[in-house]
XYZ file of N, CA, C and O in Angstrom:
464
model
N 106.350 155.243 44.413
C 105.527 154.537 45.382
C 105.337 155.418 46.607
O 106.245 155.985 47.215
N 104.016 155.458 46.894
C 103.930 156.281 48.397
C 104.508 155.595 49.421
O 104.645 154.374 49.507
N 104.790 156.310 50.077
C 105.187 155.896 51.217
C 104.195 156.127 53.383
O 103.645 157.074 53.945
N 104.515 154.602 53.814
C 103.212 155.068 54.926
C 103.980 153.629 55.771
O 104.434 152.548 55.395
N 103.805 154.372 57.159
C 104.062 153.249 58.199
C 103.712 152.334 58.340
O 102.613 152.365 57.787
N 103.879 151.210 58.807
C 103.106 150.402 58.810
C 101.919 150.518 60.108
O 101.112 149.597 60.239
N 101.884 151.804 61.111
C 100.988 151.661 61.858
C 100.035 152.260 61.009
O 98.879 151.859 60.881
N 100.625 153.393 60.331
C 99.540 153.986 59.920
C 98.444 153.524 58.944
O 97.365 154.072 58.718
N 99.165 151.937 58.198
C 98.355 151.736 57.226
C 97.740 150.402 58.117
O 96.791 149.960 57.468
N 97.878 149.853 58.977
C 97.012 149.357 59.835
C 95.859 149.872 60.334
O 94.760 149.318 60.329
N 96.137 150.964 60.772
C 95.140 151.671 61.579
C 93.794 152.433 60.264
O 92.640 152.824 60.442
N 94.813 152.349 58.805
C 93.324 152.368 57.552
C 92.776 151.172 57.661
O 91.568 151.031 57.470
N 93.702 149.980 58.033
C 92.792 148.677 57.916
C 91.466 148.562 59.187
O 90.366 148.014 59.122
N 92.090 149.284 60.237
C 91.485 149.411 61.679
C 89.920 150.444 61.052
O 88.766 150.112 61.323
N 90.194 151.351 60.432
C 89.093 151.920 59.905
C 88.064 151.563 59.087
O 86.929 152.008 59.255
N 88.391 150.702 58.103
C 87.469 150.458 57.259
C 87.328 149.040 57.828
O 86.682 148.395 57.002
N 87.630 148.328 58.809
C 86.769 147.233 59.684
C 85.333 148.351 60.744
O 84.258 147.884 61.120
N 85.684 149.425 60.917
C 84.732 149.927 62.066
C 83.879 150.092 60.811
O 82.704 150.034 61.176
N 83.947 150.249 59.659
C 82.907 151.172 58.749
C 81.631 149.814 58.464
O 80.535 150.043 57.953
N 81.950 148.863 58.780
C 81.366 147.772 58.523
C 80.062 147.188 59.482
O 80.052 146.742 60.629
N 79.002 147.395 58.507
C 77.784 147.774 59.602
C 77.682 146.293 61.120
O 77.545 145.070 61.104
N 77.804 147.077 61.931
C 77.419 146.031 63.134
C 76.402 144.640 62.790
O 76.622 143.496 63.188
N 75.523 144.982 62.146
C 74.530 143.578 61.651
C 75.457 142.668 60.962
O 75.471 141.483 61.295
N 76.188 143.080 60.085
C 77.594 141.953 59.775
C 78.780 141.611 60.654
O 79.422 140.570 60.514
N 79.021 142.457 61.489
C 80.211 141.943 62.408
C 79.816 140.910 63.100
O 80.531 139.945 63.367
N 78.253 141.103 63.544
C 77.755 140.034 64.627
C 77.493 138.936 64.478
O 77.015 138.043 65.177
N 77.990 139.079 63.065
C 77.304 137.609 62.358
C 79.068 136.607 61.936
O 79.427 135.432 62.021
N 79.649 137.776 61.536
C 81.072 137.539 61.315
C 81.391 136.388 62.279
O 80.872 136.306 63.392
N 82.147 135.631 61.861
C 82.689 134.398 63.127
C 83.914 133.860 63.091
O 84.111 133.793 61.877
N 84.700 133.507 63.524
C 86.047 132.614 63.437
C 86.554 133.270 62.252
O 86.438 132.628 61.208
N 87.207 134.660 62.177
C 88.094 135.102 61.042
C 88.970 136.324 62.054
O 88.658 136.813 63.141
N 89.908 136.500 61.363
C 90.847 137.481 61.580
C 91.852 137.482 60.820
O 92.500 136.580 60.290
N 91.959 139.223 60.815
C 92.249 139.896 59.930
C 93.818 140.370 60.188
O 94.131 140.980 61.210
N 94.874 139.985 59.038
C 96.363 140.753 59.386
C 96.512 141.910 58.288
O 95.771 142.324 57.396
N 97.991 142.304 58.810
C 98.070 143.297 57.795
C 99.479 142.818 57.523
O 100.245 143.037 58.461
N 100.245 141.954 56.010
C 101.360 142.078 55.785
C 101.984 142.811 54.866
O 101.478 143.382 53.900
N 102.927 142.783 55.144
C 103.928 144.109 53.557
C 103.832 143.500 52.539
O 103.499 144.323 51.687
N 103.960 142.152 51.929
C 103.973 141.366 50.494
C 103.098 140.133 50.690
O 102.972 139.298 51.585
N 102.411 140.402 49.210
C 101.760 138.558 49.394
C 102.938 137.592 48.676
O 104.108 137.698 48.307
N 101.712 136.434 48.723
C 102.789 135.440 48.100
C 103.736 135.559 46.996
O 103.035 135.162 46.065
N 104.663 135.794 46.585
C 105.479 135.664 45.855
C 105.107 135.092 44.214
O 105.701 135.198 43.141
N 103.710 134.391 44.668
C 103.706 134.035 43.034
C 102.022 135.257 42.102
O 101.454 135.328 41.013
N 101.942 136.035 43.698
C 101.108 136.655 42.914
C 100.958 137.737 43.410
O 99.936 138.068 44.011
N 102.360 138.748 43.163
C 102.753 139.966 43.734
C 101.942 141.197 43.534
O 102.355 142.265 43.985
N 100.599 141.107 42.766
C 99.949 142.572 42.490
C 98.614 142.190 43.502
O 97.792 143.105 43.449
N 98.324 141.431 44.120
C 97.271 140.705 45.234
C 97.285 141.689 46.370
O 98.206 141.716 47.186
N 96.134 142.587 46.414
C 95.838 143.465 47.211
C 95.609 142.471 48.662
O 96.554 142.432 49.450
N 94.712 141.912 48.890
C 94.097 140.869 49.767
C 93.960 140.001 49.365
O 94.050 139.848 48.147
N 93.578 138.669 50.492
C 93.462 137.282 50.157
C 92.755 136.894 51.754
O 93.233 137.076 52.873
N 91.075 136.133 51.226
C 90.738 135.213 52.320
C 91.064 134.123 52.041
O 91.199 133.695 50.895
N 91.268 133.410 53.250
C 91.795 131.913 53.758
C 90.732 131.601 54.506
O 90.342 132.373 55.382
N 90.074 130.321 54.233
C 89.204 130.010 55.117
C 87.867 129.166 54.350
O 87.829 128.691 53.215
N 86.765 129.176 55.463
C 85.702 128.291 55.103
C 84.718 129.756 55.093
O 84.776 130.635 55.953
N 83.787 129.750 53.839
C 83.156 130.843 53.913
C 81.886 130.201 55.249
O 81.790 129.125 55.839
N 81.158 131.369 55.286
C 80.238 131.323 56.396
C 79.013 130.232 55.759
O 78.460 129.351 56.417
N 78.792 130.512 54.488
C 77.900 129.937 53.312
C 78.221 127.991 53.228
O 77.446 127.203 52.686
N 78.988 127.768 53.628
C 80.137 126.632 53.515
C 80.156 125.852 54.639
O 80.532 124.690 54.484
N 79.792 126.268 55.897
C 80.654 125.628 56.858
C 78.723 124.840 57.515
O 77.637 125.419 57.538
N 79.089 123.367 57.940
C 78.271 122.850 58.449
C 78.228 122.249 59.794
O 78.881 122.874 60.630
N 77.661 121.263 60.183
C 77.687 120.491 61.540
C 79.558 119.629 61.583
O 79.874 118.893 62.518
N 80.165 119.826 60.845
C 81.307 119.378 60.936
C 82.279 120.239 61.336
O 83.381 119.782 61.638
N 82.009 121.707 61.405
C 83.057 122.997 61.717
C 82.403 123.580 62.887
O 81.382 124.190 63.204
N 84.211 122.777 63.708
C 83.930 122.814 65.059
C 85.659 123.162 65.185
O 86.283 123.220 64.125
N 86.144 123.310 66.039
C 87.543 123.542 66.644
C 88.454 123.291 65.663
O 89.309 122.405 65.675
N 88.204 124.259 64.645
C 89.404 124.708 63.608
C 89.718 125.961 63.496
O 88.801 126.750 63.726
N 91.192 126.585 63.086
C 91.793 127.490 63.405
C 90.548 128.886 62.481
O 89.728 128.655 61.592
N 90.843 130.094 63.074
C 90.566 131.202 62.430
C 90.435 131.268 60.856
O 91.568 131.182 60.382
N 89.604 131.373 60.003
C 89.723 132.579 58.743
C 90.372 133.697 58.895
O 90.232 134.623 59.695
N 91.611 133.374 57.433
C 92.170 134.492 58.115
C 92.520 135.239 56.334
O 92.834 134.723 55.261
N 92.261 136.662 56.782
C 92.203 137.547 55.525
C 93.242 138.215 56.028
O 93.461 138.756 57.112
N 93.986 138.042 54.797
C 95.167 139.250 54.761
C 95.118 140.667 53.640
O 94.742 140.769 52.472
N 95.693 141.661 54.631
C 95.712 143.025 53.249
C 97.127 143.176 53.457
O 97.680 143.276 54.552
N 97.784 143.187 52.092
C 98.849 143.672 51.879
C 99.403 145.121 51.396
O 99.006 145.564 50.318
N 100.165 145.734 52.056
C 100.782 146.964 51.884
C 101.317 147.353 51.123
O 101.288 148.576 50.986
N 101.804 146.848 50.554
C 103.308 147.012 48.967
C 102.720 147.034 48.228
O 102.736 148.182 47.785
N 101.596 145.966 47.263
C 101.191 146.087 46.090
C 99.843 147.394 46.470
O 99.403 147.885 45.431
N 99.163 147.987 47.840
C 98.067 148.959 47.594
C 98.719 150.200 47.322
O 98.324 151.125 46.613
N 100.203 150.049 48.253
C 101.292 151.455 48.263
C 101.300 152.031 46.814
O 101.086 153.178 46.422
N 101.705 150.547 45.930
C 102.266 150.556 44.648
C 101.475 151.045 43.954
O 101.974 151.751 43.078
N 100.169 150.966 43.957
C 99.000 151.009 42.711
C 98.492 152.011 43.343
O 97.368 152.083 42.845
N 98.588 152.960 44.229
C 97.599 154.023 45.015
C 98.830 155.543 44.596
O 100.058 155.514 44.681
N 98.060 156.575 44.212
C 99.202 158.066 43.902
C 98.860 158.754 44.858
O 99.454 159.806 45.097
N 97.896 158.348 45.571
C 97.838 159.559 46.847
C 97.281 159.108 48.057
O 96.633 158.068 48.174
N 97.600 160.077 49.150
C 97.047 158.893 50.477
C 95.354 158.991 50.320
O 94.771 158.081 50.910
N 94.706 159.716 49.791
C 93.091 159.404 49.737
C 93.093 158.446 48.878
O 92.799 157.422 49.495
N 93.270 158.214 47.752
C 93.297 156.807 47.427
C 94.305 155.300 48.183
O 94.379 154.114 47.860
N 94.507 155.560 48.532
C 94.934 154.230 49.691
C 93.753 154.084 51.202
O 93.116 153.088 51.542
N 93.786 155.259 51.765
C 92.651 155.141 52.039
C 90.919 154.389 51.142
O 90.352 153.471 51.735
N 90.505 154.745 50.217
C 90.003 154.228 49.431
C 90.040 152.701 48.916
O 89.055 151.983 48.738
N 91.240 152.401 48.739
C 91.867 150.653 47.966
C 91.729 149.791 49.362
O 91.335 148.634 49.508
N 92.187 150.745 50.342
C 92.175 149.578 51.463
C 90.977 149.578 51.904
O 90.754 148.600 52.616
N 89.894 150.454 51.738
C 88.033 150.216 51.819
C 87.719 149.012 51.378
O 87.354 147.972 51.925
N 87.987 149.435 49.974
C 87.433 148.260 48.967
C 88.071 146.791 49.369
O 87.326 145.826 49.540
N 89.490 146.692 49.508
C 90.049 145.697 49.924
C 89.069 145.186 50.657
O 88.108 144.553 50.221
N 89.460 145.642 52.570
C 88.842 144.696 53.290
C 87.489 144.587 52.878
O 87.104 143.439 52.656
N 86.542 145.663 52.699
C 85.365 144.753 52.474
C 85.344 143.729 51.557
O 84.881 142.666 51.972
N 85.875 143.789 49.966
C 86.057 142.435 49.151
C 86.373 141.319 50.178
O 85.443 140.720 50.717
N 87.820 140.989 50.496
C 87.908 139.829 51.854
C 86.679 139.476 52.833
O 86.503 138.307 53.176
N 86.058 140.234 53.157
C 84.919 139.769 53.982
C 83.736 139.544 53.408
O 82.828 138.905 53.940
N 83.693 140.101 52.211
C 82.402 139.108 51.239
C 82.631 138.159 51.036
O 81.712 137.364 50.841
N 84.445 137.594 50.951
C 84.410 136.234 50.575
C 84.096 135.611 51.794
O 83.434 134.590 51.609
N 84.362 135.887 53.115
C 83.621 135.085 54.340
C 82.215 134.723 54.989
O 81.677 133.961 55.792
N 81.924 136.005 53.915
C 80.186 135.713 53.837
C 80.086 134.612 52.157
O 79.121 134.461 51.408
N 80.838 134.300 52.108
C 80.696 133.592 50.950
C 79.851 134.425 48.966
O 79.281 134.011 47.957
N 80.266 135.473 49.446
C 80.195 136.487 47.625
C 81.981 135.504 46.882
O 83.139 135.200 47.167
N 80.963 135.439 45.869
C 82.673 135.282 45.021
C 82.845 136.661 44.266
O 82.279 137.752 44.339
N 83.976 136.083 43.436
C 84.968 136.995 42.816
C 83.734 137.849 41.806
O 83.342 138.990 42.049
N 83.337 137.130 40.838
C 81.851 137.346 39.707
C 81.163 138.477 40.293
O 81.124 139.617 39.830
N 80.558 138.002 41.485
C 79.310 138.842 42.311
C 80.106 140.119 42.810
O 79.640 141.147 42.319
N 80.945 140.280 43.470
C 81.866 141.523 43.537
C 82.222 142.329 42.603
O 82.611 143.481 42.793
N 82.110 141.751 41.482
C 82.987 142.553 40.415
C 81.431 143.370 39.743
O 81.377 144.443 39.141
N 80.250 142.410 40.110
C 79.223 143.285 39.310
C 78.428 144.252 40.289
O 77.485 145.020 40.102
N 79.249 143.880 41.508
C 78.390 144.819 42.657
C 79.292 146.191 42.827
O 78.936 147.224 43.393
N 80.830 145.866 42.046
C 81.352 147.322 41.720
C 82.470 147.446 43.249
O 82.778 148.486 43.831
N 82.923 145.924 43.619
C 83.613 145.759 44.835
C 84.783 145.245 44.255
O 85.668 145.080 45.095
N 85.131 144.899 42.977
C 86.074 143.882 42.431
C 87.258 144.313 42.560
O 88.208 143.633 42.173
């Protein structure tokens, strides 16, 4: 397993949020993004995971509820990545996958757009 700080693999997450064209950030709303070492326990190879109401989803009723919140996890990209350009790389693909799901893309549409 490679090994990488946890600032340092923040600061890939910090990168491939800037790579993300401004016409989508501005549109982006009520989400934020962590970075933890393990996901849930029952589904330990889970690169990322959004939580939340996609953007596609939310109506005159979504008003003063907490953040969308997408997580990227460190351990399982460490695990599955042999070199730091590919972690760089997994954690690309990551966050952008998570933020298609907040624009409301599912799993299907990602996988044929070559984001899966």
């Amino acid at each position: 397993m490679l090994e990488m700080t946890r600032e340092t693999f923040e600061e890939l997450v910090s990168q491939a949020l800037d790579k993300i064209p401004p016409e989508l950030t501005r549109v982006m709303d009520n989400v934020a993004v962590f970075v933890e070492d393990e996901p849930p326990a029952d589904d330990p190879e889970l690169l990322g995971l959004y939580e939340g109401t996609p953007l596609t989803d939310r109506g005159e009723w979504y008003a003063g509820v907490l953040p969308d919140r997408i997580s990227i996890y460190k351990g399982p990209i460490l695990r599955l990545c042999t070199t730091p350009d590919e972690v760089v790389h997994e954690v690309a693909v990551t966050v952008i996958h998570e933020i298609a799901h907040h624009f409301g893309i599912d799993d299907e549409r990602l996988h044929e757009l070559g984001w899966g």
